[in-house]
Structure formats: C-alpha cells, structure tokens
Coordinates of C-alpha atoms and ligand atoms in Angstrom, one line a residue:
X1 CA -42.4 3.2 15.8
X2 CA -45.9 2.3 13.3
X3 CA -46.9 -1.1 13.2
X4 CA -45.2 -2.7 10.6
X5 CA -46.6 -7.6 11.2
X6 CA -49.7 -8.6 11.0
X7 CA -49.9 -12.5 11.4
X8 CA -53.3 -12.3 10.6
X9 CA -54.1 -14.5 6.9
X10 CA -54.7 -12.1 5.4
X11 CA -51.6 -10.4 5.5
X12 CA -49.6 -13.2 5.5
X13 CA -52.0 -14.5 2.3
X14 CA -51.7 -11.3 0.3
X15 CA -47.4 -11.9 1.0
X16 CA -47.3 -15.7 -0.4
X17 CA -49.8 -15.2 -3.8
X18 CA -51.4 -17.5 -5.7
X19 CA -48.3 -20.1 -6.3
X20 CA -47.1 -21.4 -9.8
X21 CA -46.9 -24.9 -9.6
X22 CA -44.9 -26.7 -7.8
X23 CA -41.6 -27.4 -10.6
X24 CA -39.9 -31.1 -11.3
X25 CA -38.2 -32.1 -8.7
X26 CA -35.9 -33.4 -10.5
X27 CA -34.6 -29.6 -11.2
X28 CA -35.7 -28.7 -7.2
X29 CA -32.7 -31.6 -5.6
X30 CA -29.9 -29.9 -8.7
X31 CA -30.7 -26.6 -6.2
X32 CA -31.3 -27.6 -3.2
X33 CA -28.5 -29.4 -2.8
X34 CA -25.1 -28.5 -5.1
X35 CA -26.6 -26.4 -7.4
X36 CA -24.5 -24.3 -9.5
X37 CA -24.3 -21.9 -12.8
X38 CA -21.0 -22.8 -13.4
X39 CA -19.4 -26.1 -13.8
X40 CA -15.5 -27.7 -14.7
X41 CA -16.5 -30.3 -17.7
X42 CA -13.2 -31.9 -19.7
X43 CA -11.2 -28.6 -19.9
X44 CA -13.4 -25.8 -20.2
X45 CA -15.5 -23.6 -18.2
X46 CA -19.4 -24.7 -18.6
X47 CA -21.2 -21.1 -17.7
X48 CA -25.2 -21.0 -17.4
X49 CA -26.6 -18.3 -19.5
X50 CA -29.0 -16.2 -17.5
X51 CA -29.8 -14.4 -20.1
X52 CA -32.1 -16.7 -21.3
X53 CA -33.5 -17.9 -18.2
X54 CA -36.0 -18.6 -17.2
X55 CA -36.8 -19.7 -20.8
X56 CA -33.9 -21.8 -21.7
X57 CA -31.5 -23.2 -19.8
X58 CA -28.6 -23.4 -21.9
X59 CA -25.2 -23.6 -20.8
X60 CA -22.1 -21.8 -22.6
X61 CA -18.7 -23.6 -22.9
X62 CA -15.6 -21.7 -23.3
X63 CA -12.0 -22.5 -24.2
X64 CA -10.7 -19.1 -24.2
X65 CA -10.8 -16.4 -21.7
X66 CA -12.0 -14.0 -24.5
X67 CA -15.4 -16.0 -24.1
X68 CA -15.5 -15.9 -20.1
X69 CA -14.9 -12.2 -20.2
X70 CA -17.9 -11.6 -23.0
X71 CA -20.3 -14.0 -20.8
X72 CA -19.6 -11.9 -18.1
X73 CA -19.9 -8.6 -19.5
X74 CA -23.3 -9.4 -21.1
X75 CA -24.5 -11.3 -18.5
X76 CA -24.0 -14.6 -19.2
X77 CA -23.3 -14.6 -15.8
X78 CA -23.5 -12.4 -12.7
X79 CA -23.0 -11.3 -9.0
X80 CA -20.5 -10.5 -7.4
X81 CA -19.2 -14.0 -5.9
X82 CA -19.8 -15.8 -9.4
X83 CA -18.3 -13.8 -11.5
X84 CA -15.0 -13.9 -9.7
X85 CA -15.0 -18.0 -9.7
X86 CA -16.0 -17.3 -13.3
X87 CA -12.4 -14.7 -13.5
X88 CA -10.9 -17.8 -11.4
X89 CA -11.8 -20.2 -14.2
X90 CA -11.0 -17.6 -17.7
X91 CA -7.5 -17.8 -16.0
X92 CA -7.2 -21.1 -16.3
X93 CA -8.4 -22.4 -20.0
X94 CA -5.9 -18.9 -20.5
X95 CA -2.7 -20.5 -19.4
X96 CA -3.9 -24.1 -21.3
X97 CA -4.5 -22.9 -24.5
X98 CA -1.9 -20.6 -23.9
X99 CA 0.7 -21.0 -21.5
X100 CA 2.4 -18.8 -19.0
X101 CA 2.8 -16.0 -21.2
X102 CA -1.5 -15.6 -21.8
X103 CA -1.9 -14.9 -17.4
X104 CA -0.7 -11.6 -17.2
X105 CA -2.8 -10.5 -21.0
X106 CA -5.7 -12.8 -18.8
X107 CA -5.6 -11.1 -16.2
X108 CA -6.3 -8.2 -17.7
X109 CA -9.0 -9.0 -20.0
X110 CA -10.9 -10.2 -17.0
X111 CA -10.3 -7.7 -14.8
X112 CA -11.8 -4.7 -17.1
X113 CA -15.0 -6.8 -17.7
X114 CA -17.1 -5.3 -14.7
X115 CA -16.1 -2.9 -12.1
X116 CA -17.8 -3.0 -9.5
X117 CA -18.0 -6.2 -7.5
X118 CA -14.8 -6.4 -5.9
X119 CA -14.8 -10.2 -5.6
X120 CA -12.9 -10.2 -9.3
X121 CA -9.8 -8.2 -8.8
X122 CA -10.4 -10.2 -5.6
X123 CA -10.1 -13.6 -6.8
X124 CA -7.7 -12.0 -9.8
X125 CA -5.0 -11.3 -6.8
X126 CA -4.9 -15.2 -5.6
X127 CA -4.3 -16.4 -9.1
X128 CA -1.6 -13.9 -9.9
X129 CA 0.2 -15.0 -6.0
X130 CA -0.4 -18.9 -8.0
X131 CA 1.6 -17.5 -11.2
X132 CA 4.3 -15.4 -9.1
X133 CA 5.1 -18.3 -7.4
X134 CA 5.8 -19.9 -10.4
X135 CA 4.7 -23.7 -9.6
X136 CA 6.0 -26.3 -12.3
X137 CA 2.9 -27.2 -13.3
X138 CA 0.7 -23.8 -13.6
X139 CA -2.3 -25.1 -15.3
X140 CA -2.9 -27.6 -12.1
X141 CA -2.2 -25.2 -9.6
X142 CA -4.7 -22.4 -11.2
X143 CA -7.9 -25.1 -11.8
X144 CA -6.7 -27.0 -7.9
X145 CA -7.7 -23.3 -6.9
X146 CA -9.7 -22.5 -9.0
X147 CA -12.2 -25.6 -8.6
X148 CA -11.4 -24.5 -4.3
X149 CA -12.8 -20.8 -5.2
X150 CA -15.4 -22.9 -6.5
X151 CA -16.3 -25.4 -3.7
X152 CA -15.5 -22.4 -0.4
X153 CA -18.2 -19.9 -1.7
X154 CA -21.0 -22.7 -1.5
X155 CA -19.6 -23.4 1.9
X156 CA -19.0 -19.7 2.9
X157 CA -22.9 -19.6 1.9
X158 CA -24.0 -22.1 3.4
X159 CA -22.3 -21.1 6.6
X160 CA -23.9 -17.5 6.6
X161 CA -27.2 -18.3 5.9
X162 CA -27.0 -20.6 9.4
X163 CA -25.7 -17.1 11.0
X164 CA -28.6 -15.5 9.9
X165 CA -31.5 -18.0 11.2
X166 CA -31.2 -16.0 14.2
X167 CA -32.7 -12.6 13.1
X168 CA -36.0 -13.9 11.7
X169 CA -38.5 -14.4 14.6
X170 CA -42.1 -17.0 12.0
X171 CA -44.1 -15.9 9.7
X172 CA -41.2 -13.4 8.4
X173 CA -41.7 -11.0 5.3
X174 CA -38.9 -10.4 4.0
X175 CA -37.9 -8.5 0.7
X176 CA -35.4 -8.7 -1.6
X177 CA -33.6 -7.1 -3.9
X178 CA -32.2 -8.4 -7.6
X179 CA -31.0 -11.5 -7.4
X180 CA -28.5 -12.8 -5.0
X181 CA -28.8 -16.4 -4.6
X182 CA -27.1 -19.8 -5.9
X183 CA -27.3 -18.1 -9.4
X184 CA -25.5 -15.2 -8.3
X185 CA -22.1 -17.2 -6.7
X186 CA -21.0 -20.8 -6.8
X187 CA -24.1 -22.5 -5.0
X188 CA -26.6 -22.2 -2.3
X189 CA -26.5 -18.0 -1.7
X190 CA -25.8 -14.8 -0.6
X191 CA -29.3 -13.1 0.2
X192 CA -31.5 -16.1 -1.5
X193 CA -29.3 -18.3 1.3
X194 CA -30.2 -16.4 4.2
X195 CA -34.2 -16.8 2.8
X196 CA -33.5 -20.6 2.7
X197 CA -31.7 -20.8 5.6
X198 CA -35.2 -18.5 7.5
X199 CA -37.6 -21.0 5.6
X200 CA -36.2 -24.2 7.1
X201 CA -35.8 -22.8 9.7
X202 CA -39.7 -22.6 9.8
X203 CA -38.9 -18.6 10.3
X204 CA -40.1 -17.4 7.3
X205 CA -43.4 -16.7 5.4
X206 CA -43.0 -15.5 2.9
X207 CA -40.5 -13.3 0.2
X208 CA -41.0 -10.2 -1.5
X209 CA -39.5 -10.4 -4.8
X210 CA -38.6 -7.0 -6.4
X211 CA -38.2 -7.1 -10.4
X212 CA -35.0 -5.7 -9.9
X213 CA -34.9 -3.2 -14.2
X214 CA -34.3 -3.1 -16.3
X215 CA -32.9 -6.3 -16.3
X216 CA -34.6 -8.1 -14.4
X217 CA -32.8 -9.8 -12.4
X218 CA -35.6 -10.3 -9.5
X219 CA -38.5 -11.6 -10.9
X220 CA -36.3 -13.6 -14.5
X221 CA -34.1 -15.1 -11.8
X222 CA -34.5 -14.5 -8.0
X223 CA -38.3 -15.9 -8.8
X224 CA -37.2 -18.7 -10.8
X225 CA -34.9 -20.4 -7.2
X226 CA -37.6 -19.7 -4.9
X227 CA -40.2 -21.2 -7.3
X228 CA -37.7 -24.4 -7.6
X229 CA -36.8 -24.2 -3.8
X230 CA -41.1 -24.3 -3.0
X231 CA -40.4 -21.5 -1.4
X232 CA -43.5 -18.6 -1.3
X233 CA -43.3 -15.3 -2.9
X234 CA -45.1 -12.3 -4.9
X235 CA -43.1 -10.5 -7.3
X236 CA -43.0 -6.8 -7.2
X237 CA -42.5 -3.9 -9.1
X238 CA -39.7 -1.8 -7.8
X239 CA -41.5 1.2 -7.1
X240 CA -43.8 -0.6 -4.5
X241 CA -42.1 -0.2 -2.2
X242 CA -43.1 2.0 -0.2
X243 CA -46.7 0.8 -0.7
X244 CA -45.5 -2.5 1.1
X245 CA -44.1 -1.5 4.2
X246 CA -46.7 1.8 4.7
X247 CA -49.2 -1.6 4.7
X248 CA -47.2 -3.1 7.1
X249 CA -46.1 -6.3 4.8
X250 CA -42.6 -6.2 5.3
X251 CA -41.4 -7.3 8.2
X252 CA -37.3 -7.7 6.8
X253 CA -34.9 -6.8 3.1
X254 CA -32.5 -8.5 2.5
X255 CA -29.9 -7.7 0.1
X256 CA -26.6 -8.7 -1.6
X257 CA -23.6 -6.9 -2.1
X258 CA -21.6 -6.0 -5.4
X259 CA -18.8 -4.4 -2.5
X260 CA -18.6 -2.8 0.7
X261 CA -15.8 -0.3 1.7
X262 CA -14.4 -0.5 4.7
X263 CA -17.1 1.5 7.2
X264 CA -19.8 -0.8 6.0
X265 CA -20.8 2.0 3.3
X266 CA -22.7 -0.7 0.8
X267 CA -22.3 -1.5 -2.9
X268 CA -25.2 -3.5 -4.7
X269 CA -27.7 -3.5 -6.9
X270 CA -29.9 0.5 -8.1
X271 CA -32.8 0.5 -5.9
X272 CA -31.0 -1.3 -2.8
X273 CA -30.0 2.6 -1.3
X274 CA -34.0 2.7 -2.6
X275 CA -35.0 0.2 -0.3
X276 CA -32.9 0.7 2.6
X277 CA -34.5 4.6 3.3
X278 CA -37.7 2.8 2.8
X279 CA -36.4 0.4 5.5
X280 CA -35.6 2.6 7.5
X281 CA -38.4 4.8 7.4
X282 CA -40.9 2.4 8.6
X283 CA -38.8 0.7 10.9
X284 CA -38.1 -2.1 8.8
X285 CA -34.4 -3.8 9.0
X286 CA -32.3 -4.3 6.2
X287 CA -29.9 -6.9 5.8
X288 CA -26.7 -6.7 3.8
X289 CA -25.7 -11.2 3.6
X290 CA -21.8 -11.3 1.4
X291 CA -19.1 -13.3 2.0
X292 CA -15.3 -11.1 3.5
X293 CA -14.9 -11.9 -0.7
X294 CA -17.2 -8.8 -0.9
X295 CA -15.5 -6.2 1.6
X296 CA -13.0 -4.5 0.2
X297 CA -11.0 -2.9 3.5
X298 CA -8.7 -0.7 0.3
X299 CA -12.4 1.3 0.1
X300 CA -12.6 3.6 2.5
X301 CA -15.6 4.5 2.0
X302 CA -18.7 3.9 -0.4
X303 CA -18.1 7.1 -2.4
X304 CA -15.0 5.5 -4.0
X305 CA -16.9 2.2 -4.6
X306 CA -16.2 2.9 -8.6
X307 CA -20.6 2.9 -10.3
X308 CA -20.6 0.9 -13.4
X309 CA -22.7 2.3 -15.9
X310 CA -24.0 -0.1 -19.0
X311 CA -25.9 0.1 -22.2
X312 CA -28.8 3.3 -22.4
X313 CA -30.4 0.2 -24.3
X314 CA -30.8 -1.6 -21.4
X315 CA -33.7 1.2 -20.4
X316 CA -34.5 2.2 -23.5
X317 CA -35.3 -1.2 -24.9
X318 CA -37.1 -4.1 -22.9
X319 CA -35.2 -7.4 -24.4
X320 CA -34.8 -5.7 -27.5
X321 CA -38.1 -4.4 -28.2
X322 CA -38.2 -0.4 -28.0
X323 CA -40.6 0.7 -25.6
X324 CA -38.6 5.0 -25.7
X325 CA -38.8 7.4 -28.5
X326 CA -36.6 6.3 -31.0
X327 CA -33.0 8.4 -30.0
X328 CA -34.5 9.6 -26.5
X329 CA -31.5 10.1 -24.2
X330 CA -31.2 7.6 -21.1
X331 CA -29.0 6.8 -17.8
X332 CA -28.1 3.8 -17.1
X333 CA -26.7 3.0 -13.1
X334 CA -26.1 -0.2 -12.6
X335 CA -25.4 0.0 -9.0
X336 CA -26.1 2.1 -5.6
X337 CA -23.9 2.9 -2.5
X338 CA -26.2 2.6 0.8
X339 CA -24.4 4.3 3.3
X340 CA -23.1 2.1 6.5
X341 CA -26.4 4.0 8.6
X342 CA -29.0 2.1 7.1
X343 CA -28.1 -1.4 7.4
X344 CA -29.5 -2.7 10.0
X345 CA -26.2 -5.9 10.2
X346 CA -23.7 -7.4 7.7
X347 CA -24.2 -11.3 7.7
X348 CA -21.3 -13.2 6.9
X349 CA -19.8 -16.1 7.2
X350 CA -17.9 -15.7 10.5
X351 CA -21.0 -14.6 11.6
X352 CA -23.2 -10.9 11.8
X353 CA -21.2 -7.8 12.0
X354 CA -23.3 -4.4 13.5
X355 CA -21.9 -0.6 13.9
X356 CA -19.8 -0.2 14.1
X357 CA -18.9 -1.0 10.8
X358 CA -14.9 0.3 10.6
X359 CA -14.7 -1.9 14.3
X360 CA -16.7 -5.1 13.1
X361 CA -15.6 -5.1 9.8
X362 CA -11.6 -4.9 10.9
X363 CA -12.3 -7.9 13.7
X364 CA -13.6 -10.0 11.2
X365 CA -11.8 -9.2 8.4
X366 CA -8.5 -10.4 10.7
X367 CA -10.1 -13.2 11.4
X368 CA -8.5 -16.8 9.7
Ligands
MRU401 O1 -25.4 -6.6 -12.2 P1 -25.5 -7.7 -11.4 O2 -26.7 -8.8 -12.3 O3 -24.2 -8.4 -12.0 O4 -25.7 -7.1 -10.3 C1 -25.9 -8.4 -8.5 C2 -26.4 -8.0 -7.7 O5 -26.4 -6.7 -7.8 C3 -25.8 -8.8 -6.3 O6 -26.6 -7.9 -5.2 C4 -24.7 -8.9 -5.9 O7 -23.5 -9.3 -7.0 C5 -24.2 -10.2 -5.3 S1 -24.7 -11.6 -5.2 C6 -24.2 -12.5 -4.1

C-alpha cells in the first residue's frame, strides 16, 4: 500500500487553503447548536430553501401538502433524513387543512416525490400507523409524532458523531461528497456531523469538499455549513479525487446515504461510487454515516434500489445558463450504488457496523 499520510505542514496547508472570513457569531451559534432546515411555526412547516443557498436565506412557508411535495421535488429540502421529516409535516398540514380524508392523497403525493431516499417511505409508513390507530385528534397526534421525529433525528446524528470519533487520528484530512450536513437532516448532520465531532475532538486537520455536480450540494451547501462552523475546508472539482488521493492528501472518506440495502450496498449522490473505487485503489478507508432509518431491510441488495433520474436540463444548464449546445441530449442519474465491499464501516447511532454487513445490519436493526 502506498504512503498516504503526509504529516508536514505543507500538505496540511494545501488542504486547509485560504479560508473565507469567519462568519458572524449569531449564525454560527445557530448552526452549531440546534440549527435545522425545517421549523414548525404557527400551523405551517417552514423550509429553508436550499436552492437559493448560499446566496440567500429564505424560508418557504408551507400550509398544504402540495407545497411540501413541490419543495421536496425541487430540492428546496433535500437529503434523506430531512426529506423524511418534511414529509411527516406534510401529512400534518394535509390533515389540518382537509381532515382525515386528506391523509391518503397526501401520503401518495409525498411518496411519489423522490424514489431513492428510503427515509421518505419510512416516515410516511409511521404516519400511516398513527392514522390507522384512529386517534380522536388525528392532527394533534400527527403533529406530536412529526415533532418527535424532528427532535429525535438531530439527537441520532449527534450519537452518530460520537461513535465515529474513535475512527479518526489527529491530523486526518477527510473528503466528503454532496451534503450530508445539518441541512440534509433535522440537525447536526450525518457525514458532516461526523466531521464536526472529529473536529471538536481535535482529530481533524481539514476537509476536502467535492463540489458535487450537477447541483453543487458540496460547493454550495457543505461549504456553507463548514464555513459557519469554522472548520477548515477546500472545495475541489469532483474529478480531482484521483489526483488528491494519489498525492496522499486524503486520509479518510465519509459520506451520507440515501438508502442502504440489507447487504450493506449504499445508494448515495452520483459520484460517490467513483470516490469509493478511488479510495480502495489508494488504501483510504471509505465510511458511510447514516441513521438506521436509512437502512432498508426490505431491499436485499443495491441492484434493487430505485435510482432517481432527474431533468436533463440540470446537466445541460448551470443554474439557468445553458452550457451545452441547444438540444444536446443528456442523462442525469441522481444517485449511484457503492457495493458493500468498498465500505470500511457504516457509522450509525448504535455504533460502527462492520462487514459482514448482512449480520451487523440485522443486529443493529434488532436493537431498540
Ligand atoms: O439529491 P440530494 O441532495 O437529496 O442528495 C443527498 C445525498 O445524496 C446525501 O448524501 C444523502 O441524502 C444523505 S443526507 C444525510
């Protein structure tokens, strides 16, 4: 195996790069403590519109399930756990608006928004159970459940972070792909939560942030979060990963997941598989951080995970500006599957799962 770690100041400086100025304290406090991209306010679910970040911080007020569904579809709220929590509130506003009869159509509408993140189905099925139990006050029961789901997800992410600390050594430089931060969850983040915990424990030198084409969740969102947290980072193009690893500038990879099959295969943002193959080639441990709600025991292997394909315009245009010739065809695969054999560990709220994943996943899911 080739030598990966350079402990000299030069390599660390390359990863740290020149940082943007420190963010204002108020925003940093918000992100560092209980920042969430979702908030329940006066009968509405408010969603921080991530399509506008980092340029603008605008909250969308949703009082109808159609508005929540549209926010999920257009990625105003995105990231598997955040989608699940948003959908839960989508059921609440549906029943608040249209009574119990509005539940089933809202369920179908929300479920159809995005196919890959299993947290969506996971949350909706819990809402269905509450509905089927026939509580006297369905709206009140759904709201209490959605708020508990919201609170619990942030708590789970902190536990994921705590379990991950032992995986890091002082001076580690970590690469992450897409955004699996507070923005992608109810708070704190999964992969970014791991990075936060490692940083707090003093075991991290810097973070490489893949820009994540085509919608730049890394360059826009992960960078936004890390900057507010004052964690040193540098953005790189997705296709830099081979060069970075071959130069020995990456010690660990940590990414999130949209769905983990029963055998440990992992669906995550397109480009994750490429990172995992490169990591194996260069002997860099590749970790996945995810709550157990992202593990789908009903999906045996990655081959069965439904993979979302999105509008080709997201590839041929860059935020509304055409970069490809007019009418040039494009394929926009939103996720890929990393085979379990490339995954060094799955960091969950009940501990770090190791191969063989069929066994460790089944054991983790059987725990309370
Ligand atoms: O298309 P997106 O932005 O919803 O994709 C998000 C990801 O792939 C994340 O890595 C994943 O959902 C985990 S978020 C904690």
